[in-house]
Amino acid sequence: MDDRRWSAVDAYLTSALVKPDGALEAATIANAAAGLPPIDVSAPQGKLLYLLARIAGARRALEIGTLGGYSTICIARALPADGRMVTLEANRKHADVARVNIARAGLGDMVEVRAGAALDSLPKIEAEGLGPFDFVFIDADKGNNANYLAWALRLSRPGTVIVVDNVVRSGAIVEPANADRDAFGVRRMFDMMGREPRLTATAIQTVGAKGWDGFALAVVE
Ligand SMILES: C[S@@+](CC[C@H](N)C(=O)[O-])C[C@H]1O[C@@H](n2cnc3c(N)ncnc32)[C@H](O)[C@@H]1O
């Protein structure tokens, strides 16, 4: 199996199961036009996030790492009409592009894009009483994954679903000599996730158009 076949299978699964989506396609085009890196989730992965949030019956969602709002749109669509989502993005340009994409998807009233480093925004979110969140998606700077997991727990309730993206990194997480700060950050997050008695967790590897990677999934007890 090589990357080209992974991409071909992704294309097939997308055509079989993921309906063409004007808002997501427009977001992808707008992100590229604005020079954002193509590091958002793939179409089948976005549908997975939608399904997980929907299965969880989420009303309030938190995302750490917005980019252009592709995953934000997928998650927000799983919320009820009176649901609420906050998504955190350090890069102002990314946040501006995301706001336009989210508004075009008809989700501007439901979703707040908060610009600034997530570790600065999270204490404010707690102080404002915006939690507890029913669904948390962590997909920002991987070196801070353990800090984000700690915040996700702090802003959770029993039953909250936590999803962390990019937890395999082409296998880099099992190379102990790997100086990659991101892989190190993912391992710290896994150490915490495995030890934390309030979390029941697993992780799955994925291949596809975005290469070899994976998601960690946890539920708060
Ligand atoms: C992988 S991208 C997010 C992709 C997005 N979740 C999607 O699938 O459409 C990671 C994003 O996290 C942002 N980011 C990096 N460090 C951050 C931080 N400290 N706080 C908040 N966002 C950060 C980056 O600017 C980037 O836009």
XYZ file of C-alpha atoms and ligand atoms in Angstrom:
248
model
C 0.000 0.000 0.000
C 1.391 3.419 -0.843
C 0.140 6.961 -0.352
C -1.414 7.077 -3.821
C -3.607 4.050 -3.071
C -4.542 5.496 0.333
C -5.678 8.667 -1.451
C -7.584 6.653 -4.061
C -9.400 4.735 -1.301
C -10.190 8.028 0.452
C -11.625 9.357 -2.817
C -13.717 6.197 -3.213
C -15.012 6.303 0.385
C -15.798 9.983 -0.028
C -17.773 9.361 -3.220
C -19.586 6.393 -1.617
C -20.422 7.886 1.795
C -19.750 11.611 2.021
C -22.161 13.758 0.020
C -20.716 16.657 -1.999
C -20.786 19.645 0.317
C -20.743 23.178 -1.083
C -19.722 24.859 2.183
C -16.804 22.505 2.826
C -15.653 22.700 -0.790
C -15.857 26.510 -0.659
C -13.871 26.483 2.606
C -11.142 24.335 1.038
C -10.919 26.699 -1.945
C -10.883 29.803 0.282
C -8.194 28.296 2.539
C -5.946 27.586 -0.451
C -6.573 31.043 -1.907
C -5.569 32.617 1.417
C -2.402 30.500 1.577
C -3.442 28.376 4.565
C -1.594 25.031 4.770
C -3.714 22.014 3.706
C -3.526 20.402 7.142
C -7.240 20.240 7.878
C -8.970 16.890 8.338
C -9.953 14.962 5.197
C -13.590 14.695 4.092
C -14.098 11.196 5.620
C -12.353 12.315 8.820
C -14.594 15.385 8.997
C -17.600 13.100 8.658
C -16.189 10.950 11.467
C -16.023 14.031 13.723
C -19.604 14.895 12.760
C -20.752 11.365 13.601
C -18.886 11.248 16.921
C -20.342 14.591 18.026
C -23.797 13.478 16.921
C -23.558 10.064 18.608
C -22.428 11.862 21.779
C -25.575 14.046 21.590
C -23.307 17.074 21.928
C -24.862 20.498 22.525
C -21.684 22.375 23.383
C -18.430 21.773 21.536
C -14.916 23.091 21.976
C -12.195 22.942 19.353
C -8.530 23.783 19.875
C -6.968 24.569 16.484
C -9.366 26.026 13.893
C -7.242 26.651 10.776
C -9.894 27.600 8.164
C -12.791 26.012 10.016
C -13.201 22.791 8.020
C -13.433 20.554 11.093
C -15.370 23.297 12.903
C -18.113 23.171 10.273
C -18.260 19.355 10.487
C -18.620 19.377 14.284
C -21.001 22.359 14.507
C -23.389 20.690 12.087
C -23.839 17.851 14.583
C -25.110 20.259 17.270
C -28.793 21.103 17.750
C -30.128 24.473 16.587
C -29.538 25.986 20.036
C -26.077 24.406 20.327
C -22.895 26.383 20.772
C -19.318 25.881 19.650
C -16.144 27.755 20.538
C -13.030 27.221 18.434
C -9.591 28.563 19.349
C -7.018 29.738 16.824
C -3.661 31.429 17.491
C -3.168 32.764 13.970
C -5.330 35.836 13.261
C -5.329 35.287 9.524
C -6.518 31.695 9.978
C -9.216 32.925 12.376
C -10.406 35.562 9.869
C -10.592 33.031 7.013
C -12.414 30.572 9.293
C -15.047 33.150 10.297
C -15.920 33.751 6.651
C -16.043 30.000 5.892
C -18.201 29.317 8.957
C -20.608 32.169 8.131
C -20.899 30.898 4.550
C -21.865 27.502 5.986
C -24.712 29.212 7.877
C -23.092 28.567 11.269
C -21.974 32.084 12.153
C -24.486 32.445 14.992
C -23.609 29.085 16.549
C -19.804 29.233 16.367
C -17.423 31.666 18.015
C -13.886 31.760 16.613
C -11.612 33.056 19.352
C -8.249 34.380 18.158
C -5.231 33.986 20.424
C -3.088 31.253 21.918
C -5.374 28.523 23.256
C -3.640 28.442 26.641
C -4.558 32.135 27.053
C -8.151 31.643 25.870
C -8.965 28.515 27.912
C -8.856 30.160 31.385
C -11.163 32.904 30.040
C -13.573 30.319 28.688
C -13.672 28.720 32.119
C -14.144 32.094 33.839
C -16.998 32.951 31.459
C -18.737 29.684 32.365
C -18.919 28.471 28.747
C -18.369 24.850 29.773
C -18.864 22.083 30.454
C -18.426 20.958 26.872
C -19.912 17.702 25.574
C -17.381 17.289 22.762
C -13.780 18.520 22.561
C -11.546 18.293 19.491
C -7.828 18.930 20.059
C -5.940 19.760 16.851
C -3.458 22.602 17.416
C 0.266 22.720 18.355
C 1.049 19.134 19.310
C 3.680 20.090 21.891
C 0.854 21.377 24.096
C -1.383 18.312 23.690
C -1.051 17.267 27.348
C -1.947 20.804 28.475
C -4.952 20.792 26.158
C -6.052 17.411 27.455
C -5.852 18.766 31.019
C -8.030 21.719 29.985
C -10.461 19.466 28.140
C -10.904 17.490 31.366
C -11.321 20.651 33.393
C -14.039 21.877 31.034
C -15.800 18.504 30.812
C -18.586 16.524 32.513
C -19.034 12.752 32.781
C -19.822 11.617 29.232
C -17.783 14.284 27.462
C -16.066 12.913 24.364
C -12.503 14.067 23.678
C -10.853 13.525 20.290
C -7.192 14.302 19.582
C -5.917 14.438 15.999
C -2.503 13.559 14.515
C -1.453 11.174 17.267
C 0.602 8.770 15.119
C 2.633 11.152 12.950
C 3.838 8.547 10.410
C 4.982 6.359 13.313
C 7.237 9.007 14.869
C 5.632 8.447 18.279
C 7.424 5.088 18.679
C 10.870 6.415 17.862
C 12.264 7.220 21.312
C 15.291 8.986 19.869
C 12.993 11.191 17.871
C 13.722 14.794 18.670
C 10.451 15.854 17.049
C 8.766 18.091 19.610
C 5.357 17.231 18.191
C 5.891 13.469 18.602
C 7.161 14.094 22.134
C 4.048 16.175 22.855
C 1.807 13.378 21.611
C 3.574 10.848 23.850
C 3.160 13.105 26.881
C -0.532 13.340 26.037
C -0.795 9.515 25.766
C 1.022 9.082 29.120
C -1.533 11.352 30.729
C -4.501 9.836 28.922
C -3.475 6.309 29.948
C -2.918 7.209 33.610
C -5.937 9.461 34.115
C -8.624 7.482 35.998
C -11.382 9.791 34.750
C -10.705 8.822 31.105
C -11.492 5.667 29.161
C -9.501 5.939 25.967
C -8.158 4.303 22.848
C -6.424 5.383 19.671
C -6.716 4.245 16.089
C -4.246 4.589 13.262
C -5.479 5.995 9.976
C -4.169 6.131 6.424
C -5.602 8.188 3.614
C -5.188 11.382 1.652
C -3.522 12.953 4.706
C -0.930 10.170 5.061
C -0.382 7.815 8.036
C -1.690 9.245 11.271
C -4.389 8.611 13.851
C -6.971 9.789 16.336
C -7.108 9.315 20.102
C -10.636 8.991 21.490
C -11.634 9.273 25.118
C -14.773 9.532 27.189
C -14.858 11.211 30.607
C -16.132 8.901 33.382
C -3.917 21.161 12.091
S -4.451 22.830 12.072
C -6.155 22.684 12.529
C -6.979 22.022 11.471
C -8.475 22.096 11.720
N -8.822 21.523 13.007
C -9.205 21.332 10.631
O -9.159 20.089 10.626
O -9.830 21.993 9.767
C -3.752 23.479 13.526
C -4.129 24.926 13.798
O -3.763 25.216 15.165
C -3.312 26.543 15.215
N -2.486 26.714 16.415
C -1.158 26.467 16.565
N -0.765 26.761 17.798
C -1.852 27.209 18.458
C -2.084 27.672 19.782
N -1.092 27.759 20.670
N -3.328 28.049 20.113
C -4.353 27.969 19.212
N -4.189 27.545 17.947
C -2.956 27.174 17.572
C -2.549 26.725 13.904
O -2.420 28.099 13.586
C -3.415 25.943 12.936
O -4.337 26.791 12.296
